[in-house]
Amino acid sequence: MRIMIGKIGQWFDRRLQLAAPIREAVEHPVPRRTASWWYVFGSAALTVFILQIVTGILLALIYVPSAAEAWSSLQALNHDVTLGWFIRAMHGWGSNFMLAIVLIHMVQVFLFGAYKFPRELTWIVGVFLLLMTLGMAFSGQVLRFDQDAYWGLGIGASIASRVPILGPSIVRLMLGGPIIAGATLSRFFALHVFVIPGMLIVFVGLHLLMVLKLGINEWPMPGRVVRRGTYVSEYHELTKKDGAPFFPYAVWKDLFFAACVILAIAACALYFGPFGPTGQPDPTIIQTAPKPDYFFLWLYALLSLLPPALETPALLVGPVVVIAGLLLLPFFSGEGEKSWKRRPIAVLTVLLIAITLGTFTHLAEFTPWSPHMSAWSGDPVPVRLLHGTTALERQGALVFQAKQCRNCHSLGDSGGQRGPALDGVAVRLTQNQLIRQVIQGGGNMPAYGNNLSPAETTALVAFLETLYPAGQTPARDASRDTVLSDIPVKTSGGQP
Amino acid sequence: MSNETTLSRRGFFTKIGILLNGLVAAALAVPMAGFLLSSITRGRGNGYLSWVPLGPVSDFPEGETRLATFRNPYVMPTDGKTVDTACWVRRIAGDQFQVFAVNCAHLGCPVRWFSQSGLFMCPCHGGAYYSDGSRASGPPERGLFEYPYKVQDGTVSIQAGELPTPGAAIAALTGEKPSCAS
């Protein structure tokens, strides 16, 4: 039997002549210390990519890339087709895992100085791989053609339209017409299924080829400095002196980790199920609060928090600066220390970016900047706030509820967080300040002067004046006290 | 030595072959680019815009703002429901209207009208607009987009057909209005 297999193998290799180069590739010597758990993320990303290709092809057997039918074909996958839900869930969770692993891989490469000479091009190709992975994540979200996808495309179009001069043309090219419709979904399907994956395969091939040709980055040691003149010979000496064949010396960790990642994806798919689709992509249904997928949440938060005047420059210049910075990084620091122990700025940069993105993502999970569109009808004014109040104050509470103040202001921990909580507003603002704020707005609050009658304003302010915690006194206008009270007037009149 | 400097017959034909392929590629690139860019070129000027009816004037009571829907004038067979579009119609008095796009002027999320507080609010990034469409607060830099409208034979029609974005033709029609809030 073994002889038979061997003969068949020889027959093929006589014609293909691939055995020798493959053996050379898998048995190439790597520095012993690189057989580390830190070096498994690249191969894990590749494994997840292959999983995405397989599950993607399976989904394409059922999915219909037509704006009229995509949503119902997703419903069919979720509910009618045997295990359709599981394949969708694997693809969706695979996407999240792939982005996470690609990012971890990138951080590891950056902190280990692996982008330095002679691996600059490997890093640059890697940056393009990151951009393509993000492109896959966004276009994949569009293919899940639901309300979030529809309005997400609208957000993409609004951003693109801000490009000077070319903006409207870019929008029409992106949408495949004047509006988000059938042509839009079809072209995102082409991008997600043909264009970007094709590019990804080519770039992954290049990336791997360079890893093989240039050798895996050695374990960075403080003091072992990269110099263009001597690095290559030093590296070869290291692999000769303290090297081991990649297969089988180092590969088992990659295999273990890849299997664990795939198992984790399957576990998430089984436990959490597929993502969406949410409501139908019908633009006449406007009772929706679109939200991007997890990895774009930070951008969602950033777009809410940037000052309006800074937004367009940040949207148009920001990505260019970030991408240019990433691409130029190996040219600015192509030599020198590799170890993170001697590169405090690199470590701080990673921490700063991670904390910033983490904070924005966290904020976007509960969107304090968005009005609670149903708070005015869903959250009643707490009864305890109405105990012992006058008729006017109760009338004010009614105005407060009816005029939808709670869409933006919370009371008793329920309501919007767009504006400040009003539980203690009377401590902060006097009667006059309350009237001014309600009528004229300001500080990001709309003016309600045109929308409240004087009687309503009086009642509303009377209610707001009752909102102060027990044990604290409401704010009062000291100068007004002086004017209204007789005795202090006399005393102050006596002063020079 | 002479082979390197003088052009051989084979070398000549190779060059002609490359040139021929270049010409064929260039000739094919024209229709391909034309196909790819047709969504841009077709919409030059007001190519995509046309008048669409929203309904009789009596559907819109004076002093109120109501949601109306219309079908986009440019439809492809695979569009499904995406060509049905909503807009906010505010009838000020008589034949005086304002028709707002539902798309927030910030990043295009659908704004909702709250008649009691007299505000349009956006669920995404917290933009708010007054009843006349002018900016009230939040990240938008301008007021809501307004469709051009006309009232003919008792029917309100608007000029629509393109997704309202900050760069679209509709954006130029209505600029930022002075907002009441300072």
PDB file of C-alpha atoms in Angstrom, chain A residues 268-472:
ATOM      1  CA  CYS A 268     -19.411  31.551  19.373  1.00  0.00           C
ATOM      2  CA  ALA A 269     -21.419  30.586  16.290  1.00  0.00           C
ATOM      3  CA  LEU A 270     -23.212  27.845  18.220  1.00  0.00           C
ATOM      4  CA  TYR A 271     -23.811  29.875  21.349  1.00  0.00           C
ATOM      5  CA  PHE A 272     -24.577  33.354  19.960  1.00  0.00           C
ATOM      6  CA  GLY A 273     -25.878  32.425  16.497  1.00  0.00           C
ATOM      7  CA  PRO A 274     -25.744  34.497  13.334  1.00  0.00           C
ATOM      8  CA  PHE A 275     -25.751  38.318  13.144  1.00  0.00           C
ATOM      9  CA  GLY A 276     -29.095  39.661  12.033  1.00  0.00           C
ATOM     10  CA  PRO A 277     -30.459  40.487   9.606  1.00  0.00           C
ATOM     11  CA  THR A 278     -32.285  43.300  11.433  1.00  0.00           C
ATOM     12  CA  GLY A 279     -35.359  44.919   9.861  1.00  0.00           C
ATOM     13  CA  GLN A 280     -36.062  44.988   6.138  1.00  0.00           C
ATOM     14  CA  PRO A 281     -34.047  47.461   4.066  1.00  0.00           C
ATOM     15  CA  ASP A 282     -37.116  49.581   3.392  1.00  0.00           C
ATOM     16  CA  PRO A 283     -36.213  53.297   3.461  1.00  0.00           C
ATOM     17  CA  THR A 284     -39.784  54.261   4.335  1.00  0.00           C
ATOM     18  CA  ILE A 285     -39.351  52.565   7.737  1.00  0.00           C
ATOM     19  CA  ILE A 286     -37.604  55.353   9.559  1.00  0.00           C
ATOM     20  CA  GLN A 287     -38.158  54.036  13.094  1.00  0.00           C
ATOM     21  CA  THR A 288     -34.659  52.675  13.218  1.00  0.00           C
ATOM     22  CA  ALA A 289     -31.416  53.554  14.948  1.00  0.00           C
ATOM     23  CA  PRO A 290     -28.693  52.210  12.666  1.00  0.00           C
ATOM     24  CA  LYS A 291     -25.461  51.085  14.263  1.00  0.00           C
ATOM     25  CA  PRO A 292     -22.318  49.771  12.622  1.00  0.00           C
ATOM     26  CA  ASP A 293     -20.737  46.406  13.358  1.00  0.00           C
ATOM     27  CA  TYR A 294     -18.402  46.062  16.338  1.00  0.00           C
ATOM     28  CA  PHE A 295     -15.165  46.996  14.620  1.00  0.00           C
ATOM     29  CA  PHE A 296     -16.540  50.276  13.279  1.00  0.00           C
ATOM     30  CA  LEU A 297     -18.160  51.360  16.554  1.00  0.00           C
ATOM     31  CA  TRP A 298     -15.169  53.553  17.451  1.00  0.00           C
ATOM     32  CA  LEU A 299     -15.722  55.504  14.231  1.00  0.00           C
ATOM     33  CA  TYR A 300     -19.404  55.897  15.096  1.00  0.00           C
ATOM     34  CA  ALA A 301     -18.421  57.423  18.444  1.00  0.00           C
ATOM     35  CA  LEU A 302     -15.759  59.646  16.888  1.00  0.00           C
ATOM     36  CA  LEU A 303     -18.276  61.045  14.379  1.00  0.00           C
ATOM     37  CA  SER A 304     -20.619  61.937  17.233  1.00  0.00           C
ATOM     38  CA  LEU A 305     -18.027  63.593  19.405  1.00  0.00           C
ATOM     39  CA  LEU A 306     -15.936  65.592  16.941  1.00  0.00           C
ATOM     40  CA  PRO A 307     -16.771  69.293  16.820  1.00  0.00           C
ATOM     41  CA  PRO A 308     -18.775  69.932  13.596  1.00  0.00           C
ATOM     42  CA  ALA A 309     -16.116  72.160  12.056  1.00  0.00           C
ATOM     43  CA  LEU A 310     -13.411  69.535  12.527  1.00  0.00           C
ATOM     44  CA  GLU A 311     -15.400  66.685  11.109  1.00  0.00           C
ATOM     45  CA  THR A 312     -14.884  67.007   7.363  1.00  0.00           C
ATOM     46  CA  PRO A 313     -11.127  67.613   7.664  1.00  0.00           C
ATOM     47  CA  ALA A 314     -10.830  64.718  10.104  1.00  0.00           C
ATOM     48  CA  LEU A 315     -12.810  62.398   7.831  1.00  0.00           C
ATOM     49  CA  LEU A 316     -10.887  63.303   4.690  1.00  0.00           C
ATOM     50  CA  VAL A 317      -7.402  63.938   6.039  1.00  0.00           C
ATOM     51  CA  GLY A 318      -7.408  61.502   8.980  1.00  0.00           C
ATOM     52  CA  PRO A 319      -7.411  58.241   6.991  1.00  0.00           C
ATOM     53  CA  VAL A 320      -4.758  59.578   4.594  1.00  0.00           C
ATOM     54  CA  VAL A 321      -2.472  60.515   7.499  1.00  0.00           C
ATOM     55  CA  VAL A 322      -3.000  57.206   9.301  1.00  0.00           C
ATOM     56  CA  ILE A 323      -2.439  55.063   6.207  1.00  0.00           C
ATOM     57  CA  ALA A 324       0.557  57.125   5.069  1.00  0.00           C
ATOM     58  CA  GLY A 325       1.988  56.872   8.589  1.00  0.00           C
ATOM     59  CA  LEU A 326       1.647  53.094   8.588  1.00  0.00           C
ATOM     60  CA  LEU A 327       3.150  52.766   5.111  1.00  0.00           C
ATOM     61  CA  LEU A 328       6.071  55.066   5.868  1.00  0.00           C
ATOM     62  CA  LEU A 329       6.829  53.599   9.311  1.00  0.00           C
ATOM     63  CA  PRO A 330       9.532  51.158   8.105  1.00  0.00           C
ATOM     64  CA  PHE A 331      11.287  53.969   6.245  1.00  0.00           C
ATOM     65  CA  PHE A 332      11.445  56.205   9.301  1.00  0.00           C
ATOM     66  CA  SER A 333      12.589  53.497  11.671  1.00  0.00           C
ATOM     67  CA  GLY A 334      13.988  50.795   9.444  1.00  0.00           C
ATOM     68  CA  GLU A 335      17.034  50.298  11.660  1.00  0.00           C
ATOM     69  CA  GLY A 336      17.898  50.289  15.341  1.00  0.00           C
ATOM     70  CA  GLU A 337      16.508  48.512  18.376  1.00  0.00           C
ATOM     71  CA  LYS A 338      13.858  45.866  17.836  1.00  0.00           C
ATOM     72  CA  SER A 339      13.053  45.027  21.426  1.00  0.00           C
ATOM     73  CA  TRP A 340       9.983  46.725  22.946  1.00  0.00           C
ATOM     74  CA  LYS A 341      12.028  47.012  26.140  1.00  0.00           C
ATOM     75  CA  ARG A 342      14.143  49.691  24.453  1.00  0.00           C
ATOM     76  CA  ARG A 343      11.282  51.345  22.527  1.00  0.00           C
ATOM     77  CA  PRO A 344       9.109  53.165  25.095  1.00  0.00           C
ATOM     78  CA  ILE A 345       7.479  55.440  22.499  1.00  0.00           C
ATOM     79  CA  ALA A 346       6.373  52.438  20.448  1.00  0.00           C
ATOM     80  CA  VAL A 347       4.829  50.818  23.539  1.00  0.00           C
ATOM     81  CA  LEU A 348       3.116  54.065  24.568  1.00  0.00           C
ATOM     82  CA  THR A 349       1.786  54.562  21.028  1.00  0.00           C
ATOM     83  CA  VAL A 350       0.201  51.118  21.046  1.00  0.00           C
ATOM     84  CA  LEU A 351      -1.277  51.713  24.503  1.00  0.00           C
ATOM     85  CA  LEU A 352      -2.610  55.135  23.533  1.00  0.00           C
ATOM     86  CA  ILE A 353      -4.254  53.821  20.348  1.00  0.00           C
ATOM     87  CA  ALA A 354      -5.678  50.789  22.153  1.00  0.00           C
ATOM     88  CA  ILE A 355      -7.111  52.871  25.007  1.00  0.00           C
ATOM     89  CA  THR A 356      -8.539  55.459  22.585  1.00  0.00           C
ATOM     90  CA  LEU A 357     -10.206  52.874  20.361  1.00  0.00           C
ATOM     91  CA  GLY A 358     -11.392  50.926  23.423  1.00  0.00           C
ATOM     92  CA  THR A 359     -12.920  54.020  25.009  1.00  0.00           C
ATOM     93  CA  PHE A 360     -14.680  55.060  21.807  1.00  0.00           C
ATOM     94  CA  THR A 361     -15.980  51.525  21.274  1.00  0.00           C
ATOM     95  CA  HIS A 362     -17.225  51.400  24.857  1.00  0.00           C
ATOM     96  CA  LEU A 363     -18.986  54.763  24.468  1.00  0.00           C
ATOM     97  CA  ALA A 364     -20.589  53.637  21.211  1.00  0.00           C
ATOM     98  CA  GLU A 365     -22.111  50.670  23.010  1.00  0.00           C
ATOM     99  CA  PHE A 366     -24.467  52.928  24.948  1.00  0.00           C
ATOM    100  CA  THR A 367     -24.425  56.084  22.743  1.00  0.00           C
ATOM    101  CA  PRO A 368     -24.854  58.803  25.380  1.00  0.00           C
ATOM    102  CA  TRP A 369     -24.996  61.389  22.552  1.00  0.00           C
ATOM    103  CA  SER A 370     -28.154  59.996  20.935  1.00  0.00           C
ATOM    104  CA  PRO A 371     -31.584  61.133  22.073  1.00  0.00           C
ATOM    105  CA  HIS A 372     -33.698  58.296  23.473  1.00  0.00           C
ATOM    106  CA  MET A 373     -36.367  58.466  20.816  1.00  0.00           C
ATOM    107  CA  SER A 374     -39.014  56.787  22.964  1.00  0.00           C
ATOM    108  CA  ALA A 375     -38.136  58.089  26.447  1.00  0.00           C
ATOM    109  CA  TRP A 376     -40.925  60.714  26.451  1.00  0.00           C
ATOM    110  CA  SER A 377     -43.626  58.109  25.960  1.00  0.00           C
ATOM    111  CA  GLY A 378     -41.978  55.202  27.781  1.00  0.00           C
ATOM    112  CA  ASP A 379     -40.530  56.647  30.970  1.00  0.00           C
ATOM    113  CA  PRO A 380     -43.034  58.388  33.281  1.00  0.00           C
ATOM    114  CA  VAL A 381     -41.896  61.142  35.650  1.00  0.00           C
ATOM    115  CA  PRO A 382     -41.069  59.318  38.925  1.00  0.00           C
ATOM    116  CA  VAL A 383     -43.980  59.583  41.355  1.00  0.00           C
ATOM    117  CA  ARG A 384     -41.742  60.535  44.306  1.00  0.00           C
ATOM    118  CA  LEU A 385     -40.857  63.769  42.504  1.00  0.00           C
ATOM    119  CA  LEU A 386     -44.508  64.777  42.493  1.00  0.00           C
ATOM    120  CA  HIS A 387     -45.223  64.282  46.215  1.00  0.00           C
ATOM    121  CA  GLY A 388     -46.252  67.508  47.888  1.00  0.00           C
ATOM    122  CA  THR A 389     -46.012  69.581  44.726  1.00  0.00           C
ATOM    123  CA  THR A 390     -48.339  72.418  43.784  1.00  0.00           C
ATOM    124  CA  ALA A 391     -50.770  72.291  40.883  1.00  0.00           C
ATOM    125  CA  LEU A 392     -48.462  74.534  38.857  1.00  0.00           C
ATOM    126  CA  GLU A 393     -45.480  72.249  39.461  1.00  0.00           C
ATOM    127  CA  ARG A 394     -47.489  69.204  38.426  1.00  0.00           C
ATOM    128  CA  GLN A 395     -48.590  71.029  35.316  1.00  0.00           C
ATOM    129  CA  GLY A 396     -44.879  71.621  34.703  1.00  0.00           C
ATOM    130  CA  ALA A 397     -44.169  67.911  35.062  1.00  0.00           C
ATOM    131  CA  LEU A 398     -46.794  67.313  32.405  1.00  0.00           C
ATOM    132  CA  VAL A 399     -45.154  69.847  30.091  1.00  0.00           C
ATOM    133  CA  PHE A 400     -41.814  68.181  30.803  1.00  0.00           C
ATOM    134  CA  GLN A 401     -43.201  64.824  29.717  1.00  0.00           C
ATOM    135  CA  ALA A 402     -45.241  66.070  26.760  1.00  0.00           C
ATOM    136  CA  LYS A 403     -42.508  68.234  25.287  1.00  0.00           C
ATOM    137  CA  GLN A 404     -40.225  65.203  25.161  1.00  0.00           C
ATOM    138  CA  CYS A 405     -37.540  66.748  27.367  1.00  0.00           C
ATOM    139  CA  ARG A 406     -36.618  63.230  28.466  1.00  0.00           C
ATOM    140  CA  ASN A 407     -35.456  62.244  25.021  1.00  0.00           C
ATOM    141  CA  CYS A 408     -32.279  64.087  25.990  1.00  0.00           C
ATOM    142  CA  HIS A 409     -32.474  64.548  29.784  1.00  0.00           C
ATOM    143  CA  SER A 410     -32.719  61.788  32.327  1.00  0.00           C
ATOM    144  CA  LEU A 411     -34.749  61.927  35.503  1.00  0.00           C
ATOM    145  CA  GLY A 412     -34.436  59.189  38.101  1.00  0.00           C
ATOM    146  CA  ASP A 413     -31.867  57.375  35.958  1.00  0.00           C
ATOM    147  CA  SER A 414     -34.125  56.938  32.947  1.00  0.00           C
ATOM    148  CA  GLY A 415     -34.174  59.034  29.813  1.00  0.00           C
ATOM    149  CA  GLY A 416     -31.594  60.305  27.346  1.00  0.00           C
ATOM    150  CA  GLN A 417     -28.039  61.266  28.228  1.00  0.00           C
ATOM    151  CA  ARG A 418     -27.589  63.831  25.476  1.00  0.00           C
ATOM    152  CA  GLY A 419     -28.106  66.653  27.974  1.00  0.00           C
ATOM    153  CA  PRO A 420     -27.292  66.673  31.700  1.00  0.00           C
ATOM    154  CA  ALA A 421     -29.431  64.669  34.142  1.00  0.00           C
ATOM    155  CA  LEU A 422     -32.011  66.971  35.692  1.00  0.00           C
ATOM    156  CA  ASP A 423     -32.378  65.323  39.111  1.00  0.00           C
ATOM    157  CA  GLY A 424     -30.480  68.168  40.745  1.00  0.00           C
ATOM    158  CA  VAL A 425     -30.920  70.920  38.183  1.00  0.00           C
ATOM    159  CA  ALA A 426     -32.350  73.382  40.712  1.00  0.00           C
ATOM    160  CA  VAL A 427     -29.046  73.290  42.599  1.00  0.00           C
ATOM    161  CA  ARG A 428     -27.161  74.360  39.481  1.00  0.00           C
ATOM    162  CA  LEU A 429     -29.497  76.925  37.938  1.00  0.00           C
ATOM    163  CA  THR A 430     -31.632  79.706  39.410  1.00  0.00           C
ATOM    164  CA  GLN A 431     -35.148  80.421  38.212  1.00  0.00           C
ATOM    165  CA  ASN A 432     -33.954  83.072  35.765  1.00  0.00           C
ATOM    166  CA  GLN A 433     -31.219  80.846  34.395  1.00  0.00           C
ATOM    167  CA  LEU A 434     -33.723  78.010  33.920  1.00  0.00           C
ATOM    168  CA  ILE A 435     -36.094  80.293  31.998  1.00  0.00           C
ATOM    169  CA  ARG A 436     -33.260  81.540  29.820  1.00  0.00           C
ATOM    170  CA  GLN A 437     -31.987  78.046  29.101  1.00  0.00           C
ATOM    171  CA  VAL A 438     -35.434  76.721  28.190  1.00  0.00           C
ATOM    172  CA  ILE A 439     -36.331  79.638  25.939  1.00  0.00           C
ATOM    173  CA  GLN A 440     -32.991  80.334  24.273  1.00  0.00           C
ATOM    174  CA  GLY A 441     -31.282  76.956  24.487  1.00  0.00           C
ATOM    175  CA  GLY A 442     -27.525  77.004  24.065  1.00  0.00           C
ATOM    176  CA  GLY A 443     -24.719  74.666  25.057  1.00  0.00           C
ATOM    177  CA  ASN A 444     -25.993  72.130  22.516  1.00  0.00           C
ATOM    178  CA  MET A 445     -29.619  72.456  23.612  1.00  0.00           C
ATOM    179  CA  PRO A 446     -32.222  73.638  21.094  1.00  0.00           C
ATOM    180  CA  ALA A 447     -34.204  76.793  21.930  1.00  0.00           C
ATOM    181  CA  TYR A 448     -37.778  76.079  22.971  1.00  0.00           C
ATOM    182  CA  GLY A 449     -38.946  79.708  22.897  1.00  0.00           C
ATOM    183  CA  ASN A 450     -41.082  79.186  19.800  1.00  0.00           C
ATOM    184  CA  ASN A 451     -42.551  75.981  21.046  1.00  0.00           C
ATOM    185  CA  LEU A 452     -43.639  76.797  24.601  1.00  0.00           C
ATOM    186  CA  SER A 453     -46.325  79.248  25.628  1.00  0.00           C
ATOM    187  CA  PRO A 454     -45.408  81.604  28.503  1.00  0.00           C
ATOM    188  CA  ALA A 455     -47.762  79.604  30.742  1.00  0.00           C
ATOM    189  CA  GLU A 456     -46.041  76.347  29.792  1.00  0.00           C
ATOM    190  CA  THR A 457     -42.614  77.851  30.419  1.00  0.00           C
ATOM    191  CA  THR A 458     -43.702  79.125  33.834  1.00  0.00           C
ATOM    192  CA  ALA A 459     -45.098  75.714  34.797  1.00  0.00           C
ATOM    193  CA  LEU A 460     -42.064  73.843  33.442  1.00  0.00           C
ATOM    194  CA  VAL A 461     -39.614  76.058  35.315  1.00  0.00           C
ATOM    195  CA  ALA A 462     -41.711  75.761  38.491  1.00  0.00           C
ATOM    196  CA  PHE A 463     -41.365  71.969  38.188  1.00  0.00           C
ATOM    197  CA  LEU A 464     -37.641  72.142  37.453  1.00  0.00           C
ATOM    198  CA  GLU A 465     -37.148  74.305  40.535  1.00  0.00           C
ATOM    199  CA  THR A 466     -38.389  71.429  42.696  1.00  0.00           C
ATOM    200  CA  LEU A 467     -35.624  69.156  41.425  1.00  0.00           C
ATOM    201  CA  TYR A 468     -32.936  69.239  44.063  1.00  0.00           C
ATOM    202  CA  PRO A 469     -31.705  66.438  46.328  1.00  0.00           C
ATOM    203  CA  ALA A 470     -32.779  66.287  49.949  1.00  0.00           C
ATOM    204  CA  GLY A 471     -30.347  68.107  52.182  1.00  0.00           C
ATOM    205  CA  GLN A 472     -29.291  70.588  49.521  1.00  0.00           C
TER     206      GLN A 472
END
